[in-house]
Short mmCIF file of C-alpha atoms and ligand atoms in Angstrom, two decimals:
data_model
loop_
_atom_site.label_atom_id
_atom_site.label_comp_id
_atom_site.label_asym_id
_atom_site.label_seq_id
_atom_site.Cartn_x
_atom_site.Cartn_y
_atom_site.Cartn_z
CA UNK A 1 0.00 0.00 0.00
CA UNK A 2 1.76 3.36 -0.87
CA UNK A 3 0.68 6.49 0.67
CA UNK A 4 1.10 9.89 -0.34
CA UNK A 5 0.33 13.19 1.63
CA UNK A 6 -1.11 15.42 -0.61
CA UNK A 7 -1.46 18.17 2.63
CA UNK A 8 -0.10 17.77 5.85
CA UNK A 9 -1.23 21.29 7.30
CA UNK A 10 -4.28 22.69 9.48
CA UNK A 11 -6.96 24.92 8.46
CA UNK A 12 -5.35 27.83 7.53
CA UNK A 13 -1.66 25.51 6.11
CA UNK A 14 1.55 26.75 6.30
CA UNK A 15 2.35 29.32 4.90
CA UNK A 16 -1.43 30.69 6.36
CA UNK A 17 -3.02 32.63 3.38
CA UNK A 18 -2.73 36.11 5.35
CA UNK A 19 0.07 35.76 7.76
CA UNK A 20 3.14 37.10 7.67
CA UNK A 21 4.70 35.58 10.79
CA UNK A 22 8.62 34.21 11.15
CA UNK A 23 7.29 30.23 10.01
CA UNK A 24 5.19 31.47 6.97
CA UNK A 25 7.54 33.81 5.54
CA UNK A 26 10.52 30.88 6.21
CA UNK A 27 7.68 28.55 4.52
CA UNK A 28 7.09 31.14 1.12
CA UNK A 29 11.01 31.42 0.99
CA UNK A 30 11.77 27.88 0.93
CA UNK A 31 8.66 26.50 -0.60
CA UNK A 32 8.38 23.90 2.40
CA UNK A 33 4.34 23.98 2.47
CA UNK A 34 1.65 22.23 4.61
CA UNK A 35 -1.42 22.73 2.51
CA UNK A 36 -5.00 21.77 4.43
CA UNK A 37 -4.31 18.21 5.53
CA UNK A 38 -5.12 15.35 2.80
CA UNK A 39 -4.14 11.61 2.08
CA UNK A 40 -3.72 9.78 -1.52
CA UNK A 41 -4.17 5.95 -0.58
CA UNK A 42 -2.57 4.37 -3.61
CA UNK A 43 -4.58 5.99 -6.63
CA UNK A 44 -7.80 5.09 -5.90
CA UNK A 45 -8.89 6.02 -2.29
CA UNK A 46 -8.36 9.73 -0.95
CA UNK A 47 -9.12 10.83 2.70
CA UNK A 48 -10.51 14.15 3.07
CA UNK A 49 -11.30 16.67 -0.30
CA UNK A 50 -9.72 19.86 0.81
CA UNK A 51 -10.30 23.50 -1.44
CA UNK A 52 -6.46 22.83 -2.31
CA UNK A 53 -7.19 18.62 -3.72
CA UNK A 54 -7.30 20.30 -7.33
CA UNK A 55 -3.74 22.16 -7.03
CA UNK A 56 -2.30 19.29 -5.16
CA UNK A 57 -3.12 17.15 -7.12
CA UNK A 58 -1.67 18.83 -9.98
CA UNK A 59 1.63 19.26 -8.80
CA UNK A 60 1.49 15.73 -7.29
CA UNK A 61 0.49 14.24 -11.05
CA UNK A 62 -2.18 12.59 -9.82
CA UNK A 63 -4.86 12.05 -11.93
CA UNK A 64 -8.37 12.61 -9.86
CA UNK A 65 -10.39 11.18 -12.08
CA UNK A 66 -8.25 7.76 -10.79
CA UNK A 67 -10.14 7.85 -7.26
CA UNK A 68 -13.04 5.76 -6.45
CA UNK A 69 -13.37 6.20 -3.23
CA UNK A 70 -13.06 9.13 -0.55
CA UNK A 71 -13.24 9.03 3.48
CA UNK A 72 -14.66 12.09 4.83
CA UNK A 73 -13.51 12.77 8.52
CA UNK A 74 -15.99 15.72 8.90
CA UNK A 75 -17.32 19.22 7.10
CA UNK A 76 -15.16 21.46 8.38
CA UNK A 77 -13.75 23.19 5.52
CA UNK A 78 -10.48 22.59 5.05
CA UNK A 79 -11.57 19.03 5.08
CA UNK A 80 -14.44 19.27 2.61
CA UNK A 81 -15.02 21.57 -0.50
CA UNK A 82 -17.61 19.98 -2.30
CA UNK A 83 -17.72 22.58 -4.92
CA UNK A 84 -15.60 21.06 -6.72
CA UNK A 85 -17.72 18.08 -7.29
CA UNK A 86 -19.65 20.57 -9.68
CA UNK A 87 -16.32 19.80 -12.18
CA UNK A 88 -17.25 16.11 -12.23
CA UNK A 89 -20.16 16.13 -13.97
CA UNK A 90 -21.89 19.01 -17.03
CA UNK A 91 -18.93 19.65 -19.73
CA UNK A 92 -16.52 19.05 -17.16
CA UNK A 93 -15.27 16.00 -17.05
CA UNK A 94 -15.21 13.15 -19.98
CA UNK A 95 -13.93 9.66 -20.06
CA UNK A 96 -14.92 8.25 -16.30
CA UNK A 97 -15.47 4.89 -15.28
CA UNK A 98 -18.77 3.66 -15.05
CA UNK A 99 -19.18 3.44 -11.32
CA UNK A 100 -19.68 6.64 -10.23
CA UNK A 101 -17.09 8.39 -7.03
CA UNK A 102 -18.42 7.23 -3.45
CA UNK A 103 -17.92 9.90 -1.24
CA UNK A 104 -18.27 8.20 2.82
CA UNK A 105 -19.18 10.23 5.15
CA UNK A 106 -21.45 11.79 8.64
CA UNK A 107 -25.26 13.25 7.16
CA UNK A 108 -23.23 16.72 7.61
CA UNK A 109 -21.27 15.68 4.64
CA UNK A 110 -24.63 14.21 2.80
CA UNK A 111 -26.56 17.96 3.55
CA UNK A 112 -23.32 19.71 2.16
CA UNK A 113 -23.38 17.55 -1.24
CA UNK A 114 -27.59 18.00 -1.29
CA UNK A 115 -26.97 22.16 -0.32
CA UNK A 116 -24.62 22.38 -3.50
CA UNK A 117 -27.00 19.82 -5.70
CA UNK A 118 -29.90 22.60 -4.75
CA UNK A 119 -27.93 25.66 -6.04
CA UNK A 120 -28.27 24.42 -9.74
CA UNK A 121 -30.33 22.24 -11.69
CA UNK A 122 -27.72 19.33 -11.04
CA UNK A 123 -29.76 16.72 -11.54
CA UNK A 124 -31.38 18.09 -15.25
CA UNK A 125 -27.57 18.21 -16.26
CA UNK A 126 -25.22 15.46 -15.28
CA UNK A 127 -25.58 12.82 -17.40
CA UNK A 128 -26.12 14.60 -20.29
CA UNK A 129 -23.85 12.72 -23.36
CA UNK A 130 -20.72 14.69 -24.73
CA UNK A 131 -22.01 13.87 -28.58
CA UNK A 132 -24.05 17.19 -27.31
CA UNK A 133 -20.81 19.33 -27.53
CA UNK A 134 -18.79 17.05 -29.61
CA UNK A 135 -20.28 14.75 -31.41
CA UNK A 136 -19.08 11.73 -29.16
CA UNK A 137 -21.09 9.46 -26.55
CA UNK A 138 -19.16 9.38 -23.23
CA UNK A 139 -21.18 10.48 -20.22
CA UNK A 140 -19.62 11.91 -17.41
CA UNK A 141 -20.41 10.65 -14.16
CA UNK A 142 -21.61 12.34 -10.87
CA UNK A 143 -20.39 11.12 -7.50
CA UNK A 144 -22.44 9.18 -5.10
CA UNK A 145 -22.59 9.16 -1.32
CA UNK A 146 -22.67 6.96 1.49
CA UNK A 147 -23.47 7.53 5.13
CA UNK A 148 -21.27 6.22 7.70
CA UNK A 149 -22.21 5.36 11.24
CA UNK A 150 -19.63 5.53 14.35
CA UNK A 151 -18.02 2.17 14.95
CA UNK A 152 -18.85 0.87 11.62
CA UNK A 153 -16.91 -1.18 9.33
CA UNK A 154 -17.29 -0.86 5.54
CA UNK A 155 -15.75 -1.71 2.21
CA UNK A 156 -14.98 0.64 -0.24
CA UNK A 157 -13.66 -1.40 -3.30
CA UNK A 158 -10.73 -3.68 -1.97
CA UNK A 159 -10.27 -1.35 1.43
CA UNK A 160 -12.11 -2.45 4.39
CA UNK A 161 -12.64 0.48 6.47
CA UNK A 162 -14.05 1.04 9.86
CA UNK A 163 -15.15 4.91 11.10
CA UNK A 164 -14.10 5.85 14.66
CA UNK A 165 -15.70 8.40 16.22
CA UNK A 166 -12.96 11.91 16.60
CA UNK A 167 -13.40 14.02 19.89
CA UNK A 168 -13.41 17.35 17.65
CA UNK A 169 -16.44 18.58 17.54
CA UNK A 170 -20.51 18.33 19.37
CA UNK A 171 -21.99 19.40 16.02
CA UNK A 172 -21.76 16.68 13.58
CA UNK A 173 -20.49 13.08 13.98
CA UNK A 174 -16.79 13.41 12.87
CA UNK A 175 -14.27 10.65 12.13
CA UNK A 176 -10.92 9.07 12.25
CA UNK A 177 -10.14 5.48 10.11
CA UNK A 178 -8.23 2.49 9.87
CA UNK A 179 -8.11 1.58 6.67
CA UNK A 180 -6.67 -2.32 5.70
CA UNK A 181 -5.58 -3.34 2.26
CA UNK A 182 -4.50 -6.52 1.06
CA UNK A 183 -2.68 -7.83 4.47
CA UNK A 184 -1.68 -3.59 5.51
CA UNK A 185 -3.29 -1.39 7.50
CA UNK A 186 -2.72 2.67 8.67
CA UNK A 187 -4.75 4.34 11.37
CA UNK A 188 -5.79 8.36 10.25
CA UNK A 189 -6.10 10.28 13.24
CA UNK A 190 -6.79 13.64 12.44
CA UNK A 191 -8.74 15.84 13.50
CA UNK A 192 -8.67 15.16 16.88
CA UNK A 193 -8.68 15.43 20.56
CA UNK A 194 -6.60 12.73 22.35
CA UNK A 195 -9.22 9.57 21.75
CA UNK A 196 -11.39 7.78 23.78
CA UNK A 197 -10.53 4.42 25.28
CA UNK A 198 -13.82 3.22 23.71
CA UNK A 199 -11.84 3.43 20.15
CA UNK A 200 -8.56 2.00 21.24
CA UNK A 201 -11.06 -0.77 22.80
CA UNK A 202 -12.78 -1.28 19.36
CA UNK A 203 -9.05 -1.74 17.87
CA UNK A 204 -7.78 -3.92 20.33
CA UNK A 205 -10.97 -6.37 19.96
CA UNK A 206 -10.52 -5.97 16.11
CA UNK A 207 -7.04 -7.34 16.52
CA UNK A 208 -5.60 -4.43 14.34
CA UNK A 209 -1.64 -4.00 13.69
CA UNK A 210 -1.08 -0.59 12.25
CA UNK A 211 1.40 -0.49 10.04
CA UNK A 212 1.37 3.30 9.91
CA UNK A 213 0.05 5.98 12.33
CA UNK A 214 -0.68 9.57 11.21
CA UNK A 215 -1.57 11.74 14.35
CA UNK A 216 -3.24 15.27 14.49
CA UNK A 217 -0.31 17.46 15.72
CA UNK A 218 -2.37 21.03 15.48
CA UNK A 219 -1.09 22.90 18.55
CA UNK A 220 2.38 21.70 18.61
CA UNK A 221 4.47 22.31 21.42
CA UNK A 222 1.34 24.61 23.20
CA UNK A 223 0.11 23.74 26.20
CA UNK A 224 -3.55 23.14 24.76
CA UNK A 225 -5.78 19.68 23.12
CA UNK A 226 -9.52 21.34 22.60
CA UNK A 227 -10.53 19.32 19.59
CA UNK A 228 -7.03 18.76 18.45
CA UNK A 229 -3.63 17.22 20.04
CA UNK A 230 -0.55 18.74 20.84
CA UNK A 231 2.50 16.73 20.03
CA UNK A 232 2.73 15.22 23.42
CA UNK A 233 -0.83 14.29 22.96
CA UNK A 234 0.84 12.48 19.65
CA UNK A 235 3.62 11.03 21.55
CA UNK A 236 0.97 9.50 24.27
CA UNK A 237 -1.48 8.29 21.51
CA UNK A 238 1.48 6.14 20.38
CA UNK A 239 2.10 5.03 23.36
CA UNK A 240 -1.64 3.69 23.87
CA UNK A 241 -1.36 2.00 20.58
CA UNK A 242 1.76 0.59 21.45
CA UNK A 243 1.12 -0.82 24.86
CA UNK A 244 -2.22 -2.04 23.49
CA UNK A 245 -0.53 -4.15 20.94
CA UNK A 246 -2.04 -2.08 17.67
CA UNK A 247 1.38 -1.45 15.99
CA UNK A 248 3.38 -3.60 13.40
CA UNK A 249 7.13 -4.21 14.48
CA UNK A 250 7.98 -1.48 11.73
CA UNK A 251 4.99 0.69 12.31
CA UNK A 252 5.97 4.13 10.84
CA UNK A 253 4.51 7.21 12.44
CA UNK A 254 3.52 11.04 11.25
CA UNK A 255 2.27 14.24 12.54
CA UNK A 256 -0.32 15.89 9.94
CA UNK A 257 -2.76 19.01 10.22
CA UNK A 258 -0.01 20.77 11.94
CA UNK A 259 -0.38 24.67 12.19
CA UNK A 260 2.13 27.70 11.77
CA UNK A 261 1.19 27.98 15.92
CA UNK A 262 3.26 24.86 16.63
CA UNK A 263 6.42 26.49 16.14
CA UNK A 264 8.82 29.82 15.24
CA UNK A 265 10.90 28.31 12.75
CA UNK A 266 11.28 25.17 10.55
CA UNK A 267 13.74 24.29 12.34
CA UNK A 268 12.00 24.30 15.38
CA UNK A 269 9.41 22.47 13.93
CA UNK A 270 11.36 19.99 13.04
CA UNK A 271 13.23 19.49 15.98
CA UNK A 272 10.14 19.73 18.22
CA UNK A 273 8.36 16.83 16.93
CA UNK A 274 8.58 13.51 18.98
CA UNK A 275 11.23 10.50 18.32
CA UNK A 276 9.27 8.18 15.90
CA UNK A 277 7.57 10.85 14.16
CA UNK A 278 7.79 12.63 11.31
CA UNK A 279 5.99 15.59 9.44
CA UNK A 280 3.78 14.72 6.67
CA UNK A 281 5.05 17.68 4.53
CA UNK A 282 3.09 18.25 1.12
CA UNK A 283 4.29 15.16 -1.59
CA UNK A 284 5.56 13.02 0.95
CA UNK A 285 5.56 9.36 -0.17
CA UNK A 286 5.52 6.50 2.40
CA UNK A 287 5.26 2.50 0.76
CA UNK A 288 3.92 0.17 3.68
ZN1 ZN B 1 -8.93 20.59 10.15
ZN1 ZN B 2 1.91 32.34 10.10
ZN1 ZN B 3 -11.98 20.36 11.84
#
């Protein structure tokens, strides 16, 4: 399973859009960037559909129209711009399989797609043929969703899946997952609160052996874990998993969704995170 960190940043990335503080401006001058926080599963499955997948994705050559599947962890929105989805669809978008995109996902997610299929005539459009533009007979596809229940398990395609509940937010049920594949499995923790026992129970019965661990690492070295972790709340989630018996002998581990608050520098940033970790800057690769 190869994995590929399209964003590793927090809502408002590094370099922030307005900020002009020591880490941003280092960020601009180096062009060392944590765009909003998003995960290419091979190049089929993506976790999270942030307003920067399309330029991401670009730069990453990946080709979207490759993904079948994509894990929703909640509607906050650096973790969900369904405009976009308007592209997939219309005059937009040509040559798609026949199965249309799943998007998984809390009802928030399902009343964000439905709020955006209510602002046009969606519906009248989308599978209208190309031969109306060009003469040819390929229809483009829309994308399809699925709810998703806390402590469920799922397939999507050859994944199994199960959706843990996050302590983020009181508003909307909101998600982490451990997603298997073919005899590998990664845990995606982010965003998040340090997690209940409850979930590490639900692993531990499920007999799961991570072989990767991506934690959210928001508030860095700040004394503070409202709906996110610090990296000592990173460091201890480890831990759990560890002394629970959840990680493969060569589990690797990453901070994502980290913010220009966790640090001063680069540098710092790097130096600050815990031993075993690294940071899921923008294009990093990892092959489990
Ligand atoms: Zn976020
Ligand atoms: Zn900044
Ligand atoms: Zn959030």
């Amino acid at each position: 399973m190869n994995l590929k960190f399209l964003g590793g940043g927090s809502a408002e990335g590094i370099p922030a859009l307005f900020c002009r503080c020591g880490l941003c401006r280092e960020a601009r001058e180096k062009n060392k960037y944590f765009t909003r926080s998003q995960l290419l599963v091979n190049n089929d499955l993506l976790i999270d559909f942030p307003p920067d997948s399309y330029y991401r994705a670009v730069c990453a050559g990946v080709d979207l129209a490759d993904i079948k599947h994509i894990l929703i962890t909640h509607s906050h929105s650096d973790h969900f711009y369904p405009e976009d989805f308007f592209m997939r669809g219309l005059a937009s978008s040509y040559g798609l399989d026949a199965e249309p995109l799943c998007i998984y996902g809390s009802e928030a997610v399902a009343s964000a797609l439905s709020r955006l299929a209510n602002a046009v005539p969606y519906e009248e459009y989308r599978h209208k043929p190309k031969e109306t533009f060009y003469g040819t007979t390929i229809y483009p596809q829309s994308a399809t969703y699925k709810k998703v229940r806390p402590f469920e398990i799922f397939s999507a395609g050859e994944y199994t899946v199960a959706a843990l509940p996050s302590e983020h937010m009181q508003s909307e049920p909101s998600y982490v997952y451990a997603v298997s594949h073919k005899g590998k499995s990664f845990f995606y923790a982010t965003d998040t609160a340090p997690l209940s026992e409850k979930v590490y129970d639900f692993l531990q019965y499920g007999g799961y052996k991570f072989d990767c661990v991506i934690c959210d690492g928001t508030y860095g070295n700040l004394d503070f874990d409202e709906g996110h972790m610090n990296f000592a709340d990173c460091a201890e989630t480890l831990k759990i998993l560890l002394s629970r018996g959840l990680l493969s002998r060569n589990c690797k581990s990453f901070i994502t969704h980290v913010s220009h608050n966790a640090a001063l520098s680069l540098a710092q940033l790097e130096s600050s995170i815990p031993e075993c970790f690294s940071l899921a800057y923008d294009g990093l690769t990892v092959a489990l």
